[in-house]
Structures are given as structure tokens and as C-alpha cells.
CSV table of C-alpha atoms and ligand atoms in Angstrom, one decimal:
chain,number,residue,atom,x,y,z
A,15,MET,CA,-0.2,0.0,0.0
A,16,LYS,CA,1.5,3.3,-1.2
A,17,ILE,CA,0.0,6.2,0.2
A,18,LEU,CA,0.8,10.2,-0.9
A,19,PHE,CA,0.2,12.8,1.4
A,20,LEU,CA,0.4,16.5,-0.1
A,21,ASN,CA,0.2,19.6,2.2
A,22,GLY,CA,0.1,23.2,0.6
A,23,PRO,CA,0.7,26.5,1.2
A,24,ASN,CA,1.4,27.7,5.0
A,25,LEU,CA,1.6,24.2,6.3
A,26,ASN,CA,4.6,24.3,7.2
A,27,LEU,CA,3.9,27.1,9.7
A,28,LEU,CA,1.6,24.7,11.8
A,29,GLY,CA,2.5,24.7,15.4
A,30,GLN,CA,2.8,28.7,15.4
A,31,ARG,CA,0.3,29.5,12.7
A,32,GLU,CA,-2.7,30.8,14.3
A,33,PRO,CA,-2.9,27.7,17.0
A,34,GLU,CA,-6.6,28.8,18.3
A,35,VAL,CA,-7.6,27.7,14.6
A,36,TYR,CA,-4.6,24.9,13.9
A,37,GLY,CA,-3.6,23.8,17.1
A,38,LYS,CA,-0.1,23.3,18.2
A,39,THR,CA,1.4,20.3,16.5
A,40,THR,CA,3.7,20.9,13.7
A,41,LEU,CA,3.7,19.0,10.6
A,42,ALA,CA,6.8,17.3,11.4
A,43,ASP,CA,4.5,16.1,14.7
A,44,ILE,CA,1.7,15.0,12.3
A,45,GLU,CA,3.9,13.8,10.0
A,46,ALA,CA,5.8,11.3,12.5
A,47,MET,CA,2.0,10.2,13.7
A,48,VAL,CA,1.5,9.3,10.7
A,49,ARG,CA,4.2,7.2,9.8
A,50,LYS,CA,3.7,5.6,13.2
A,51,ARG,CA,-0.3,4.5,12.1
A,52,ALA,CA,1.2,3.7,8.6
A,53,ALA,CA,3.7,1.1,9.5
A,54,ALA,CA,1.0,-0.6,12.0
A,55,ARG,CA,-1.1,-0.9,9.6
A,56,GLY,CA,1.4,-2.1,6.4
A,57,ALA,CA,1.0,0.8,4.7
A,58,THR,CA,4.2,3.0,3.4
A,59,ILE,CA,3.8,6.6,3.1
A,60,ASN,CA,4.9,9.6,1.1
A,61,PHE,CA,4.9,13.0,2.9
A,62,ARG,CA,5.5,16.1,1.4
A,63,GLN,CA,5.0,20.1,1.7
A,64,THR,CA,5.0,23.0,-0.7
A,65,ASN,CA,4.0,26.4,-0.9
A,66,LEU,CA,3.6,26.2,-4.5
A,67,GLU,CA,0.8,25.7,-6.6
A,68,GLY,CA,2.6,24.3,-9.7
A,69,GLU,CA,4.8,21.8,-7.7
A,70,LEU,CA,1.5,20.4,-6.2
A,71,VAL,CA,0.5,19.7,-9.6
A,72,GLY,CA,3.8,18.3,-10.5
A,73,TRP,CA,3.3,16.1,-7.7
A,74,ILE,CA,-0.1,14.9,-8.5
A,75,GLN,CA,0.7,14.3,-12.2
A,76,SER,CA,3.9,12.1,-10.9
A,77,ALA,CA,2.4,10.3,-8.4
A,78,LYS,CA,0.3,7.9,-11.2
A,79,GLY,CA,2.0,4.5,-11.0
A,80,ALA,CA,4.0,5.6,-8.2
A,81,PHE,CA,0.8,6.0,-5.4
A,82,GLU,CA,-2.2,4.1,-4.7
A,83,VAL,CA,-4.0,7.2,-3.2
A,84,ILE,CA,-3.4,10.5,-2.9
A,85,VAL,CA,-4.3,12.2,0.7
A,86,LEU,CA,-4.2,15.9,0.2
A,87,ASN,CA,-4.5,19.0,2.5
A,88,ALA,CA,-4.2,21.9,-0.5
A,89,ALA,CA,-4.5,24.7,2.2
A,90,ALA,CA,-5.6,27.5,0.5
A,91,TYR,CA,-5.7,26.3,-3.2
A,92,THR,CA,-9.0,24.0,-1.8
A,93,HIS,CA,-10.4,27.5,-2.6
A,94,THR,CA,-8.9,28.9,-5.6
A,95,SER,CA,-7.2,26.1,-7.8
A,96,VAL,CA,-9.2,25.0,-10.8
A,97,ALA,CA,-5.3,23.6,-11.6
A,98,LEU,CA,-5.2,21.1,-8.4
A,99,ARG,CA,-8.9,20.2,-9.7
A,100,ASP,CA,-7.9,19.6,-13.2
A,101,ALA,CA,-4.3,17.2,-12.2
A,102,ILE,CA,-6.8,15.1,-10.0
A,103,ALA,CA,-9.1,14.2,-12.4
A,104,GLY,CA,-6.5,14.0,-14.9
A,105,THR,CA,-4.9,11.3,-13.4
A,106,GLY,CA,-7.7,9.3,-12.0
A,107,ILE,CA,-6.0,8.6,-8.8
A,108,PRO,CA,-8.1,8.4,-5.9
A,109,THR,CA,-8.0,11.5,-4.2
A,110,ILE,CA,-8.7,12.3,0.1
A,111,GLU,CA,-9.1,16.2,0.4
A,112,ILE,CA,-8.6,16.9,4.3
A,113,HIS,CA,-8.3,19.6,6.4
A,114,LEU,CA,-7.3,20.5,10.1
A,115,SER,CA,-10.3,23.0,10.4
A,116,ASN,CA,-13.6,22.5,9.5
A,117,ILE,CA,-14.1,24.5,6.6
A,118,HIS,CA,-18.0,24.7,6.0
A,119,ALA,CA,-17.7,26.4,10.1
A,120,ARG,CA,-15.4,29.3,9.2
A,121,GLU,CA,-15.1,32.2,6.6
A,122,GLU,CA,-17.3,32.2,3.8
A,123,PHE,CA,-15.1,32.0,1.1
A,124,ARG,CA,-13.6,28.7,2.9
A,125,HIS,CA,-16.7,26.6,2.5
A,126,LYS,CA,-16.7,25.8,-1.2
A,127,SER,CA,-14.4,23.3,-2.7
A,128,LEU,CA,-13.2,23.5,-6.2
A,129,ILE,CA,-11.5,19.7,-5.4
A,130,ALA,CA,-14.0,18.2,-3.8
A,131,GLY,CA,-16.1,17.0,-6.8
A,132,VAL,CA,-13.4,15.4,-7.8
A,133,CYS,CA,-11.8,13.6,-4.6
A,134,ARG,CA,-13.4,10.5,-2.9
A,135,GLY,CA,-14.5,12.3,-0.1
A,136,GLN,CA,-14.1,15.2,2.5
A,137,ILE,CA,-12.6,15.3,5.9
A,138,THR,CA,-12.5,18.0,7.6
A,139,GLY,CA,-12.5,19.7,11.2
A,140,PHE,CA,-10.5,17.4,13.3
A,141,GLY,CA,-7.3,18.9,13.6
A,142,ALA,CA,-4.1,16.4,13.4
A,143,ASN,CA,-6.2,13.2,13.3
A,144,SER,CA,-7.8,14.1,10.1
A,145,TYR,CA,-4.6,13.2,8.9
A,146,ILE,CA,-5.1,9.6,10.4
A,147,LEU,CA,-8.7,9.5,9.5
A,148,GLY,CA,-7.2,10.0,5.9
A,149,LEU,CA,-4.8,7.1,5.7
A,150,GLU,CA,-7.3,4.9,7.2
A,151,ALA,CA,-9.8,6.5,4.4
A,152,ALA,CA,-7.2,5.6,2.1
A,153,ILE,CA,-6.0,2.2,3.3
A,154,ASN,CA,-9.9,1.3,3.1
A,155,ILE,CA,-10.1,2.6,-0.6
A,156,ILE,CA,-7.3,0.5,-1.4
A,157,GLU,CA,-8.4,-2.6,0.0
A,158,THR,CA,-11.9,-2.6,-1.2
A,159,ILE,CA,-9.8,-2.2,-4.9
A,160,LYS,CA,-7.2,-5.2,-3.9
A,161,PRO,CA,-9.4,-7.5,-1.5
B,227,DQA,C1,-6.8,24.4,5.9
B,227,DQA,C2,-7.9,25.3,5.5
B,227,DQA,C3,-7.4,26.4,4.9
B,227,DQA,O1,-9.2,26.9,4.2
B,227,DQA,C4,-6.7,26.8,4.9
B,227,DQA,O2,-6.2,28.0,4.1
B,227,DQA,C5,-5.0,26.3,5.7
B,227,DQA,C6,-5.5,25.2,6.3
B,227,DQA,C7,-7.0,23.6,7.1
B,227,DQA,O3,-6.7,22.3,7.2
B,227,DQA,O4,-7.7,23.6,8.1
B,227,DQA,O5,-4.7,26.7,4.8
B,227,DQA,O6,-6.2,23.5,4.5
């Protein structure tokens, strides 16, 4: 089971960035947590972050054939990026949208996700645990494809 975790802009600042919204856990802490659970579940993960939209598009494109599922926290690009949506649709790799905060309970501009319609589903509002839930959803998809 090969799962690619992609993180978008400003998620490198987790821990110091608006802790009242995103908590005090750093992205490195989240990665360690996900690695531990993935190892226990027999999954291999690759965990990346970038502030650049085009880099995310490139990573999604090159995931084809290398990973079975993508777990994506596209951060602010969730609400703006047709390019990300097209990359997910174009590669056809099952993708799970995740967010730390509940985007539907925040400012109105965050209620709309341009990627939701091409993702398998959306996990939003469970803090760092959204990543663990994303991992479990990814494993479930892989086990369903290959029983
Ligand atoms: C986020 C929610 C987005 O609206 C925001 O732009 C982020 C983080 C989350 O994980 O809660 O940067 O994706």
C-alpha cells in the first residue's frame, strides 16, 4: 500500500500559525504520527509540503503508477485552484481531501472547495487527527480495490 500525503501553502508553519485555529502540533509531529500508524497498518507513506501550486500539480501528475491513493491538504489552494482540480481529475488517482479545521464552520470563502467534486471524499475539522482519518480512508480504498 503506497499512499502519498501532500500539503499545500503555509502548512509548514503549523505549530506557530494561528494555533487557536490549527492547534500547536507541527507538520513534523503530524508526519511522525501518520508514519507510526501507517507502519502499524502495513502502509508505506510519502509525506510532502510545498507553498507552490505548480509543484503540487507536478506531484499529483507524477503520482500516477507510483502511489495508489493521495491524501491532500491543499490548504488555501482548496478554494482557488482549478489547476489542482484538473490534475486530480486528469490523473484519476483516488484522492482524499483533508483539512485540520472545519472549513464549513469558518469564513464563507472557505465553504467552497474546488477540489471536492473530484475527490473521493472530504475529512474536515478533526485537527491533526484528520490526517489519521485520511490514512484510514486511503487504506480502506486500497483494500476495496484489491481485496
Ligand atoms: C486548511 C483550511 C484552509 O481554508 C486554509 O487555507 C489552510 C488550512 C486546514 O487544514 O484547515 O491553510 O486546509
